[in-house]
mmCIF file of C-alpha atoms in Angstrom:
data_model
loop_
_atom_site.group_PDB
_atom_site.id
_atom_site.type_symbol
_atom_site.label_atom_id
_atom_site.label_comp_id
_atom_site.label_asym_id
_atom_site.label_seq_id
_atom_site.Cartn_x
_atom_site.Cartn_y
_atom_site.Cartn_z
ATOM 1 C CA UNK A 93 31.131 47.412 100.699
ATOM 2 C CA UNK A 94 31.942 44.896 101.616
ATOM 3 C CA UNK A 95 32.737 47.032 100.335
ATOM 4 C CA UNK A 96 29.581 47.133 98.556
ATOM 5 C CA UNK A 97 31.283 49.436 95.586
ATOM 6 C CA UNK A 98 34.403 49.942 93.030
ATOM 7 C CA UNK A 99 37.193 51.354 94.851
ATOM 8 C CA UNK A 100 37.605 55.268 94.800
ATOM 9 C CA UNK A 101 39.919 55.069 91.654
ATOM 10 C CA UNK A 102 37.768 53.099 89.458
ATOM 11 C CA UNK A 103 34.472 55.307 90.053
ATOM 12 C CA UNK A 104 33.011 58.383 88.580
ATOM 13 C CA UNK A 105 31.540 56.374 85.719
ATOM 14 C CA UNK A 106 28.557 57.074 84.485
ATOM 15 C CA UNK A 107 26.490 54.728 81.941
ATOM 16 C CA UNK A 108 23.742 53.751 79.993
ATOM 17 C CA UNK A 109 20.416 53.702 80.915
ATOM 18 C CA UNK A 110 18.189 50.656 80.121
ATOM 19 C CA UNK A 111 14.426 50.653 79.476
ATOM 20 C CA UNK A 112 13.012 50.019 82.454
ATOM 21 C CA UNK A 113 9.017 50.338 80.978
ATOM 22 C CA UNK A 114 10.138 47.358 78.593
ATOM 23 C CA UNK A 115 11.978 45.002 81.501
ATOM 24 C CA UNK A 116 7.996 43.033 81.263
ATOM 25 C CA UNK A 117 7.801 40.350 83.955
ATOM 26 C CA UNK A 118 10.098 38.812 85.636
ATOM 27 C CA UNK A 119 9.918 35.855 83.356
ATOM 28 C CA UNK A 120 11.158 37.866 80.230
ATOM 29 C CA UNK A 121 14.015 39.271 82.174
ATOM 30 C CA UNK A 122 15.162 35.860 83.081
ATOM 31 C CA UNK A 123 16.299 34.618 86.907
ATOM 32 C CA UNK A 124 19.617 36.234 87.491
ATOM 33 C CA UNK A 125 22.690 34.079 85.797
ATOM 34 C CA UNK A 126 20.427 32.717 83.164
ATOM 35 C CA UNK A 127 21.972 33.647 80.216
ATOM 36 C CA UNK A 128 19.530 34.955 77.749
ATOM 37 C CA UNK A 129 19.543 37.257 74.579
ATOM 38 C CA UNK A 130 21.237 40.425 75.136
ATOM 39 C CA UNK A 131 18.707 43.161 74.946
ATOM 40 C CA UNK A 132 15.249 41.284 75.070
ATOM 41 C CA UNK A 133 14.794 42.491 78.660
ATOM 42 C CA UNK A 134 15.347 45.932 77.956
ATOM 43 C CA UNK A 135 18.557 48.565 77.991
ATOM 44 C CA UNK A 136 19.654 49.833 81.452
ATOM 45 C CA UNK A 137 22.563 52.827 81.046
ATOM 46 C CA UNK A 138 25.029 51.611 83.757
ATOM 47 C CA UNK A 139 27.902 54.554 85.319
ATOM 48 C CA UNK A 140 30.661 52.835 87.204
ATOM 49 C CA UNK A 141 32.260 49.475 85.888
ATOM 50 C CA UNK A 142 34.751 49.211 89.531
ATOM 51 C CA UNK A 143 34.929 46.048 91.557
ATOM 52 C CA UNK A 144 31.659 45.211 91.866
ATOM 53 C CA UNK A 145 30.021 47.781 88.465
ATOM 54 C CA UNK A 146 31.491 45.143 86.016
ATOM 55 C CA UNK A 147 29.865 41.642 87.243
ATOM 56 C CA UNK A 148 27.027 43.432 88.465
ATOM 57 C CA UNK A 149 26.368 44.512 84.910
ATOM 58 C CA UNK A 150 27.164 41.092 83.437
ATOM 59 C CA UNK A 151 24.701 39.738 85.566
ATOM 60 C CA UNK A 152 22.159 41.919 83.795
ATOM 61 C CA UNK A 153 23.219 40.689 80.295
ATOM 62 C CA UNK A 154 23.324 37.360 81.239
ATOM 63 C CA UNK A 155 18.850 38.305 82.502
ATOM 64 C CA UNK A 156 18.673 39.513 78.767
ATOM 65 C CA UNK A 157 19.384 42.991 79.052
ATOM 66 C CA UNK A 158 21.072 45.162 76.413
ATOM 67 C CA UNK A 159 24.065 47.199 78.433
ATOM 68 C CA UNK A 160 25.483 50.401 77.621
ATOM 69 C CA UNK A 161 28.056 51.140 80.541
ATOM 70 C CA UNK A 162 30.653 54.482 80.525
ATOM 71 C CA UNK A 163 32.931 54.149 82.707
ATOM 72 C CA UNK A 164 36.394 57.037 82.835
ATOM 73 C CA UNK A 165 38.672 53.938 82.006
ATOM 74 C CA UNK A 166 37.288 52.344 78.683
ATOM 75 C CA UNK A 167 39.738 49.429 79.185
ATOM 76 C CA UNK A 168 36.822 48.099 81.908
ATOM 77 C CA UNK A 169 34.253 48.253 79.366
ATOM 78 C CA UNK A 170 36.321 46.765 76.891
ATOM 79 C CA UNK A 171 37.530 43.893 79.593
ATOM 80 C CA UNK A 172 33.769 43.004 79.307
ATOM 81 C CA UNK A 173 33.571 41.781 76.008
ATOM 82 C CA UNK A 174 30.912 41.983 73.375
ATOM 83 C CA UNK A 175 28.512 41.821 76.485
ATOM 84 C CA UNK A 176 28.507 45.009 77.440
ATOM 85 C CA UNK A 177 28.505 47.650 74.876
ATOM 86 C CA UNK A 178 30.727 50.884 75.532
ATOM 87 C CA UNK A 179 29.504 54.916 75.911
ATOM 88 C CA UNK A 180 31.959 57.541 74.915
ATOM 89 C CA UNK A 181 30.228 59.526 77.880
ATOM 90 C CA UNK A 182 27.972 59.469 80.613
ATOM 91 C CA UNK A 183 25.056 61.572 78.005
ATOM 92 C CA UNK A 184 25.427 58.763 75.388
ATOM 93 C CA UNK A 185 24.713 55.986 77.958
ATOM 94 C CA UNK A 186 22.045 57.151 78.996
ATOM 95 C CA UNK A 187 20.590 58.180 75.826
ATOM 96 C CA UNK A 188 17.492 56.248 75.065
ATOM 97 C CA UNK A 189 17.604 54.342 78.120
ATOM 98 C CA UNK A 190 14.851 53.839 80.328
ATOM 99 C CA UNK A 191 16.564 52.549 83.760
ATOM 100 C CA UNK A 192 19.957 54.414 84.589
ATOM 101 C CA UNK A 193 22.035 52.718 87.113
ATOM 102 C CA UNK A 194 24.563 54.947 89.163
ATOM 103 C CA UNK A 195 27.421 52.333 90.619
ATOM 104 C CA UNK A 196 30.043 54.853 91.394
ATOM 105 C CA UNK A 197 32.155 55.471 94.736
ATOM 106 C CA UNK A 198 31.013 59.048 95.976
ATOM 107 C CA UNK A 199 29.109 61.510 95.588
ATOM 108 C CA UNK A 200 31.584 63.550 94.050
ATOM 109 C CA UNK A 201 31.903 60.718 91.622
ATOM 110 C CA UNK A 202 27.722 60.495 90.839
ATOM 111 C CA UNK A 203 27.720 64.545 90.437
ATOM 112 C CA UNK A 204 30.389 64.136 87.664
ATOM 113 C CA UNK A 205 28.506 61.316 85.869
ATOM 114 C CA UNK A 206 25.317 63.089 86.543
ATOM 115 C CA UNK A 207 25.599 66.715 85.785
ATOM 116 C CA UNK A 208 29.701 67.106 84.445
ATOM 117 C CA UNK A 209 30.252 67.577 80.969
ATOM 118 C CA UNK A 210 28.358 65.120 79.144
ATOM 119 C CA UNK A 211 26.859 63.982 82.153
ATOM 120 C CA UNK A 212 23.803 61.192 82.088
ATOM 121 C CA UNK A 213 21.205 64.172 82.612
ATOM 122 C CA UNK A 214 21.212 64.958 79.503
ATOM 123 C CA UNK A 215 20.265 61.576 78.301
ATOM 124 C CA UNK A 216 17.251 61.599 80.284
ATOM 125 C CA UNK A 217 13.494 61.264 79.101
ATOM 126 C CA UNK A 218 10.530 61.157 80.730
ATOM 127 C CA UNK A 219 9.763 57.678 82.029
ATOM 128 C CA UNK A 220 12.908 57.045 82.741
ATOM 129 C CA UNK A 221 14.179 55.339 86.361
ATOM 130 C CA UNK A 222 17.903 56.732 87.704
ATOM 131 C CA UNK A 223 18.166 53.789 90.210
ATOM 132 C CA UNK A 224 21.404 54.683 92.883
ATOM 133 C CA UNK A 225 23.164 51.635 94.074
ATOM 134 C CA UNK A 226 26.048 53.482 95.519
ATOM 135 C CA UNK A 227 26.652 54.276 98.962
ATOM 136 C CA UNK A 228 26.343 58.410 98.885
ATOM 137 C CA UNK A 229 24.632 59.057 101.359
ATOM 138 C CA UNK A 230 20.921 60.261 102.134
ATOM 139 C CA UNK A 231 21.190 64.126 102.323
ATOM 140 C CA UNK A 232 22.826 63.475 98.575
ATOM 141 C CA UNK A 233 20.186 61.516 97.220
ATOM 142 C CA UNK A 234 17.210 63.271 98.721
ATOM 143 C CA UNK A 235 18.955 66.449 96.749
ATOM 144 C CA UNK A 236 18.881 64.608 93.459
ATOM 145 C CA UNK A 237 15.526 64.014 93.945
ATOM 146 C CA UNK A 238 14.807 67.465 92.928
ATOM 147 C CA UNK A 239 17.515 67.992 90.381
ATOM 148 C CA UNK A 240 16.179 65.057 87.997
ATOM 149 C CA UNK A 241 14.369 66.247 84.511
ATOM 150 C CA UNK A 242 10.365 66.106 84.909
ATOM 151 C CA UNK A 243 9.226 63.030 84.979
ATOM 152 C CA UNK A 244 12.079 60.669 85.595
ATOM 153 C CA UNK A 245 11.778 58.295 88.625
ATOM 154 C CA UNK A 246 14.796 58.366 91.265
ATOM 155 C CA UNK A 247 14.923 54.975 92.694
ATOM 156 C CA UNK A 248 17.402 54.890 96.168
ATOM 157 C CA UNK A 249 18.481 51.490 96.144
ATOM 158 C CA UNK A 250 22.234 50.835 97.634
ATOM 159 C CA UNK A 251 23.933 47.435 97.867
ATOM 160 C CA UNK A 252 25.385 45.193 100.285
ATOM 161 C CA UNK A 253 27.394 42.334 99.759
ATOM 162 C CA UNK A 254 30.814 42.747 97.929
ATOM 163 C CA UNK A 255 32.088 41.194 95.120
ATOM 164 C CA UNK A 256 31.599 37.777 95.884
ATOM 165 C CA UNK A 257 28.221 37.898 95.476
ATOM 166 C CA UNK A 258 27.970 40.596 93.205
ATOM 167 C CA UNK A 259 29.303 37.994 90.641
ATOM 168 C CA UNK A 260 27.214 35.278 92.274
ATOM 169 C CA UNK A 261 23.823 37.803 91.982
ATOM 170 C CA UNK A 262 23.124 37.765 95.436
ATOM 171 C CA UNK A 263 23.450 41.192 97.319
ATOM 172 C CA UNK A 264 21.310 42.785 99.455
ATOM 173 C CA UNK A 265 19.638 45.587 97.700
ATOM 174 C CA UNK A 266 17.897 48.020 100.345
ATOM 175 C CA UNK A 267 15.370 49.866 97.661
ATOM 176 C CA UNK A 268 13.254 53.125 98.615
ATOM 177 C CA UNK A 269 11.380 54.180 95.764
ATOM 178 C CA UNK A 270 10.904 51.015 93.336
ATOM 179 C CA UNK A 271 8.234 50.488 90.904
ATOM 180 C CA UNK A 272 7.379 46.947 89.418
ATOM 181 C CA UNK A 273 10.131 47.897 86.471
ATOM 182 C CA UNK A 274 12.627 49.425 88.667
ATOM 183 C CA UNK A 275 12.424 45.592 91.008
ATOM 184 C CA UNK A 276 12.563 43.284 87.664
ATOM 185 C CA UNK A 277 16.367 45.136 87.020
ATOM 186 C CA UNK A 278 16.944 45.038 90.880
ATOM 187 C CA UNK A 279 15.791 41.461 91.012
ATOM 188 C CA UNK A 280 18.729 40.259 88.317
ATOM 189 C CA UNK A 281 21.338 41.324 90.933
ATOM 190 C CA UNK A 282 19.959 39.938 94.232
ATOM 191 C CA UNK A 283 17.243 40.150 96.687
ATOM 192 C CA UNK A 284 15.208 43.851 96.921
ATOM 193 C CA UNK A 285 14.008 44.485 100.168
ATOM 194 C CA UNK A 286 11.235 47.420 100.583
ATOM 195 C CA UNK A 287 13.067 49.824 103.196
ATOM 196 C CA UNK A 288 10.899 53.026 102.335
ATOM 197 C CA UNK A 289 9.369 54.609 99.617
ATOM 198 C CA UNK A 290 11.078 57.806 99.284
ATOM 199 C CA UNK A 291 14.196 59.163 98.402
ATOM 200 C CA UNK A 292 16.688 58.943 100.832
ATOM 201 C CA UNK A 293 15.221 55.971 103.176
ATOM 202 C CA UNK A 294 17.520 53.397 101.090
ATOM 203 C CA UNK A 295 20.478 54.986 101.776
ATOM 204 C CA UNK A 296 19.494 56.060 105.506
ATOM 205 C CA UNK A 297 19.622 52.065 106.120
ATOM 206 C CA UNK A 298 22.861 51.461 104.040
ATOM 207 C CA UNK A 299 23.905 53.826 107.196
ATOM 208 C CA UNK A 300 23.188 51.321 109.330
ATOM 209 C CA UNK A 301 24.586 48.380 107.752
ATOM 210 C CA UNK A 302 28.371 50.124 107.295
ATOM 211 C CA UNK A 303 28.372 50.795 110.954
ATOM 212 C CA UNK A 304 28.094 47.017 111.401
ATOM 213 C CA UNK A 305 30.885 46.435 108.319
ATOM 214 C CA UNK A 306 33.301 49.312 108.968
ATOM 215 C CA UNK A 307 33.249 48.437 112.951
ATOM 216 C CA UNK A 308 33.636 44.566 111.991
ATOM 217 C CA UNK A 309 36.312 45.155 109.527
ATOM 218 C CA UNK A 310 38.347 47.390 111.824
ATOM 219 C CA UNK A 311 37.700 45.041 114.871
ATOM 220 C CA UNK A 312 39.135 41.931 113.358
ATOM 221 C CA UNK A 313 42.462 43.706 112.023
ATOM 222 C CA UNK A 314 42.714 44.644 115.481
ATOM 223 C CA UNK A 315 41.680 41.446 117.241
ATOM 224 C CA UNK A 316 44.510 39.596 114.611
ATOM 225 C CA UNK A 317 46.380 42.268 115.911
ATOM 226 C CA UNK A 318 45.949 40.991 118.966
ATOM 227 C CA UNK A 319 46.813 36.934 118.436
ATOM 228 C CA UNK A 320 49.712 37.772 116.639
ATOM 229 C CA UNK A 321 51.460 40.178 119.716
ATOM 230 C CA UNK A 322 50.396 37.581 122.038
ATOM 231 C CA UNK A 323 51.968 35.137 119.680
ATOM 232 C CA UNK A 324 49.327 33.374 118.366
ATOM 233 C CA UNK A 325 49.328 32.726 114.520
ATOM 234 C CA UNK A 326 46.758 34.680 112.864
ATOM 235 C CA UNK A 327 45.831 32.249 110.598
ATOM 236 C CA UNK A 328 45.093 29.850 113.770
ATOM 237 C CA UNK A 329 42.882 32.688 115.665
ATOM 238 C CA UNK A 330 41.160 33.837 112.561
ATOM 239 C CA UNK A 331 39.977 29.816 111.578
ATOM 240 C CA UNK A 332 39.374 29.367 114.962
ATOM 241 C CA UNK A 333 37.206 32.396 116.566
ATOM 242 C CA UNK A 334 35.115 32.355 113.363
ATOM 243 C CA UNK A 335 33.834 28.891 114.896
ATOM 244 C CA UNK A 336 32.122 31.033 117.452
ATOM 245 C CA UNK A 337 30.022 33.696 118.827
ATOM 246 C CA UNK A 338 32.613 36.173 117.041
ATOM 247 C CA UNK A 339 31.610 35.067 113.940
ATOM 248 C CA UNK A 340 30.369 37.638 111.175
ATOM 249 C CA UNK A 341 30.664 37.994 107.662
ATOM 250 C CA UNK A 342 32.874 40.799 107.760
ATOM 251 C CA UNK A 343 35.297 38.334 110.322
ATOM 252 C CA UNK A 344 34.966 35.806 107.410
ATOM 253 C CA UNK A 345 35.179 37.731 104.466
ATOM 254 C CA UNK A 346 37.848 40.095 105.238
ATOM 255 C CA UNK A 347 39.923 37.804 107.983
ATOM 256 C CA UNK A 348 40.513 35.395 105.112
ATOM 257 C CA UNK A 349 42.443 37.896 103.219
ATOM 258 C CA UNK A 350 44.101 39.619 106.459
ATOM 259 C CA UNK A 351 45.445 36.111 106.971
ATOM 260 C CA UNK A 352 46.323 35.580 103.155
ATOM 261 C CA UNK A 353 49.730 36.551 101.537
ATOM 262 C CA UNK A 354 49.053 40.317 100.435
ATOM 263 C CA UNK A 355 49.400 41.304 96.806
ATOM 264 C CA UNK A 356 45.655 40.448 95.951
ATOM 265 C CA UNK A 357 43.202 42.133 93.359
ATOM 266 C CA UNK A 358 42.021 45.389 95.542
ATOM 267 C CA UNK A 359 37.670 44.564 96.080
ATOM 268 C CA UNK A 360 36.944 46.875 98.782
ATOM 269 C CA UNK A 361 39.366 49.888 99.341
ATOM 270 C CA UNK A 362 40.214 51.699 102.528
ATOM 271 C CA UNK A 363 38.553 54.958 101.113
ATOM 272 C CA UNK A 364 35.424 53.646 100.690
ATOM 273 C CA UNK A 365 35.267 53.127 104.332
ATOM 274 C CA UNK A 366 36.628 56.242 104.802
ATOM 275 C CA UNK A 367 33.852 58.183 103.031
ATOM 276 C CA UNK A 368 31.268 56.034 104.473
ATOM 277 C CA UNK A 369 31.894 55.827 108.167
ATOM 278 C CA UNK A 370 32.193 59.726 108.179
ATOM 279 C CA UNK A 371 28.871 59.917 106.472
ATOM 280 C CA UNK A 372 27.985 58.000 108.883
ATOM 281 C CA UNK A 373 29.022 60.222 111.986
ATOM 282 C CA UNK A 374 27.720 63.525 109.750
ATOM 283 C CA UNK A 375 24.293 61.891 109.570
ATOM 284 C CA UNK A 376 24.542 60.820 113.218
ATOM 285 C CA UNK A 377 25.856 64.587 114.198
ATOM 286 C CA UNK A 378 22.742 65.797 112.417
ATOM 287 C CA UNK A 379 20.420 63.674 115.098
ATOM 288 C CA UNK A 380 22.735 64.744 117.873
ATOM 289 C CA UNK A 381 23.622 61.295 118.099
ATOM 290 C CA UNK A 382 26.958 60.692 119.181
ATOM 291 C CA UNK A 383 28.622 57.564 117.619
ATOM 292 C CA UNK A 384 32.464 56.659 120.430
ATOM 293 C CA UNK A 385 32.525 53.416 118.418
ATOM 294 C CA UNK A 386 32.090 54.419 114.711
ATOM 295 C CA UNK A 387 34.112 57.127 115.066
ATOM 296 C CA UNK A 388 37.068 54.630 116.722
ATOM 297 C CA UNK A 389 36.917 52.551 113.899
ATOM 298 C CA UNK A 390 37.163 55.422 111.199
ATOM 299 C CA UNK A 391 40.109 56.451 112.764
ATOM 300 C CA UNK A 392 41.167 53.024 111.878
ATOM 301 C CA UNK A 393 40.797 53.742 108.261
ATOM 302 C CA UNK A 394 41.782 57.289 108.641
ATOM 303 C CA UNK A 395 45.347 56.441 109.837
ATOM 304 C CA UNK A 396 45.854 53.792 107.085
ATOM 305 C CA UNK A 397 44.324 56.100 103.996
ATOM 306 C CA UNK A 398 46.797 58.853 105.579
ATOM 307 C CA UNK A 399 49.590 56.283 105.616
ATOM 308 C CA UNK A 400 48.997 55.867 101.734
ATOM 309 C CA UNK A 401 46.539 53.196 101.684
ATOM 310 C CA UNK A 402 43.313 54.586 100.246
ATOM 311 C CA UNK A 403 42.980 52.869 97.375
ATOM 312 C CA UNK A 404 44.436 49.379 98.952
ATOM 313 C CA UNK A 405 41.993 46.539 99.815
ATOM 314 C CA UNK A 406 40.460 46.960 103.220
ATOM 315 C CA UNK A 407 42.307 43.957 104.911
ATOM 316 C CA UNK A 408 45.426 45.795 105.098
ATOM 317 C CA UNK A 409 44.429 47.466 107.859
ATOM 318 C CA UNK A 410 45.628 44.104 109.480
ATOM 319 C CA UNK A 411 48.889 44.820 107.910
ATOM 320 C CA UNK A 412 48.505 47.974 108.649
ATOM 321 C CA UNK A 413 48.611 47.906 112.209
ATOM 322 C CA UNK A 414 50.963 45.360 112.472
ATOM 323 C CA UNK A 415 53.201 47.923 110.795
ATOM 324 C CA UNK A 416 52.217 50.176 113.657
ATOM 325 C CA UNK A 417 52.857 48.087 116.434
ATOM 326 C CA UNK A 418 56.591 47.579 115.087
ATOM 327 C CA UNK A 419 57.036 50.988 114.938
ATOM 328 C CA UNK A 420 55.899 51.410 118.635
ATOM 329 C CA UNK A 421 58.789 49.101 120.088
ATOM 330 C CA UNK A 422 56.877 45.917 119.298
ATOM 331 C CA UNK A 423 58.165 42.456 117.716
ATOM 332 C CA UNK A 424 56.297 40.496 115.757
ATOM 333 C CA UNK A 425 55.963 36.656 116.602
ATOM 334 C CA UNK A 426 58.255 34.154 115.056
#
């Protein structure tokens, strides 16, 4: 996401926990952007402070939660202020906490922040909710499920949205897993919706919604692509076919910034795509499900992360292919 999470450089954090048992009702926690006293709500350990980690985590101070974040760069915690107060490691983060929330950009990332050196595991009490809002996959998750101290909760809960309304408190949270506690922290960061009750279940339909984003994301780049060969401005196409039935949030979203002057802050990289459309075709492969159209558009973002873009905002694929089409012999439009 949407890229729903920090791009694959900022991730790998791990963070505090916060106390889930003492969130009380959704009252006390406070409706998300209310500011309200740091720390009456409760402490949630937060891993990750990327893109979408740091608001998402200001929008839990602002519902009166106390913050303890880690994050591998401690100038993100630090670009926080006062807020948010800084872990030296994943272990201290979580120490004490009673909600942990994993925000990181692969699974790689969570195992470091779980179980590296100092990782959150060790912070861990009974009681205590891990709640996943990163994209890692279900075979990952449902694994964690059995790797967790006794007596912690594992909440699956990945997000939807991007940053835009990860700042605005509005994503789409797909929760498997939550108890009352677990849904007052979720609450402060957008709408829950009950997709299961296991492990697993929240990130089998995160599966689904990336086909719909990586396919959309990939499809405009190509259909701007398109306009601008045929020599239509881009900018003209993009504001116009968005009128339509071709409209999506992914055309909106993303188009605006394939259209834009380049240069911008980096909110949803190529990689995460990457690593998500191939988990994507790996869980598919496992239902011997084939997938000709997911697998077309993570070529796509394949052929840019090989041309050096990984860790470039997804609507430079646009750019990207533009790039492409020169080198094939075309010209672009005047």
């Amino acid at each position: 996401m949407q890229q729903d999470e920090s791009p694959a450089g900022t991730a790998g954090t791990a963070g505090t926990a916060g106390t889930a048992g003492t969130a009380g009702t959704a009252g006390t926690a406070g409706t998300a952007g209310t500011a309200g006293t740091a720390g009456t709500a409760g402490t949630i350990g937060w891993l990750g402070l990327g893109a979408m980690g740091s608001p998402m985590s200001l929008r839990l101070t602002r519902s009166g939660y106390r913050v303890q974040a880690f994050d591998p760069s401690p100038d993100r915690a630090a670009a926080l202020g006062p807020a948010v107060t800084a872990a030296p490691t994943p272990a201290a983060a979580a120490s004490g906490a009673d909600v942990v929330v994993v925000m990181v950009a692969s699974p790689g990332q969570a195992e470091n922040a779980m179980f590296g050196a100092d990782g959150a595991v060790a912070g861990l009490r009974p009681g205590t909710s891990v709640v996943v809002l990163s994209t890692l996959g279900p075979a990952w998750v449902r694994k964690l499920s059995g790797r967790l101290p006794e007596g912690v909760r594992l909440v699956d809960a990945p997000v939807s949205g991007g940053v835009s309304r990860a700042v605005q408190g509005t994503l789409l949270i797909m929760a498997a897993g939550a108890e009352p506690v677990d849904r007052e922290v979720l609450g402060a960061l957008g709408e829950v919706v009950t997709v299961g009750t296991t492990p697993g279940q929240g990130q089998a339909m995160k599966m689904v919604n990336q086909v719909l984003c990586g396919v959309h994301i990939a499809a405009a780049a190509e259909a701007l692509t398109l306009a601008e060969s045929l020599g239509i401005d881009p900018q003209l196409a993009w504001e116009t076919v968005r009128r339509g039935a071709a409209a999506s949030f992914m055309l909106d979203d993303r188009g605006e910034r394939m259209v834009a002057p380049t240069g911008g802050p980096v909110r949803s990289a190529v990689g995460l795509f990457v690593k998500d459309l191939h988990l994507v075709l790996a869980e598919a492969a496992a239902t011997g499900l084939p997938m000709s159209v997911v697998a077309a558009a993570a070529g796509v973002f394949d052929d840019a992360a090989d041309a050096g873009l990984a860790a470039h905002d997804d609507s430079e694929l646009f750019d990207h292919l533009l790039r492409r089409r020169g080198a094939a012999g075309g010209a672009r439009s005047s």
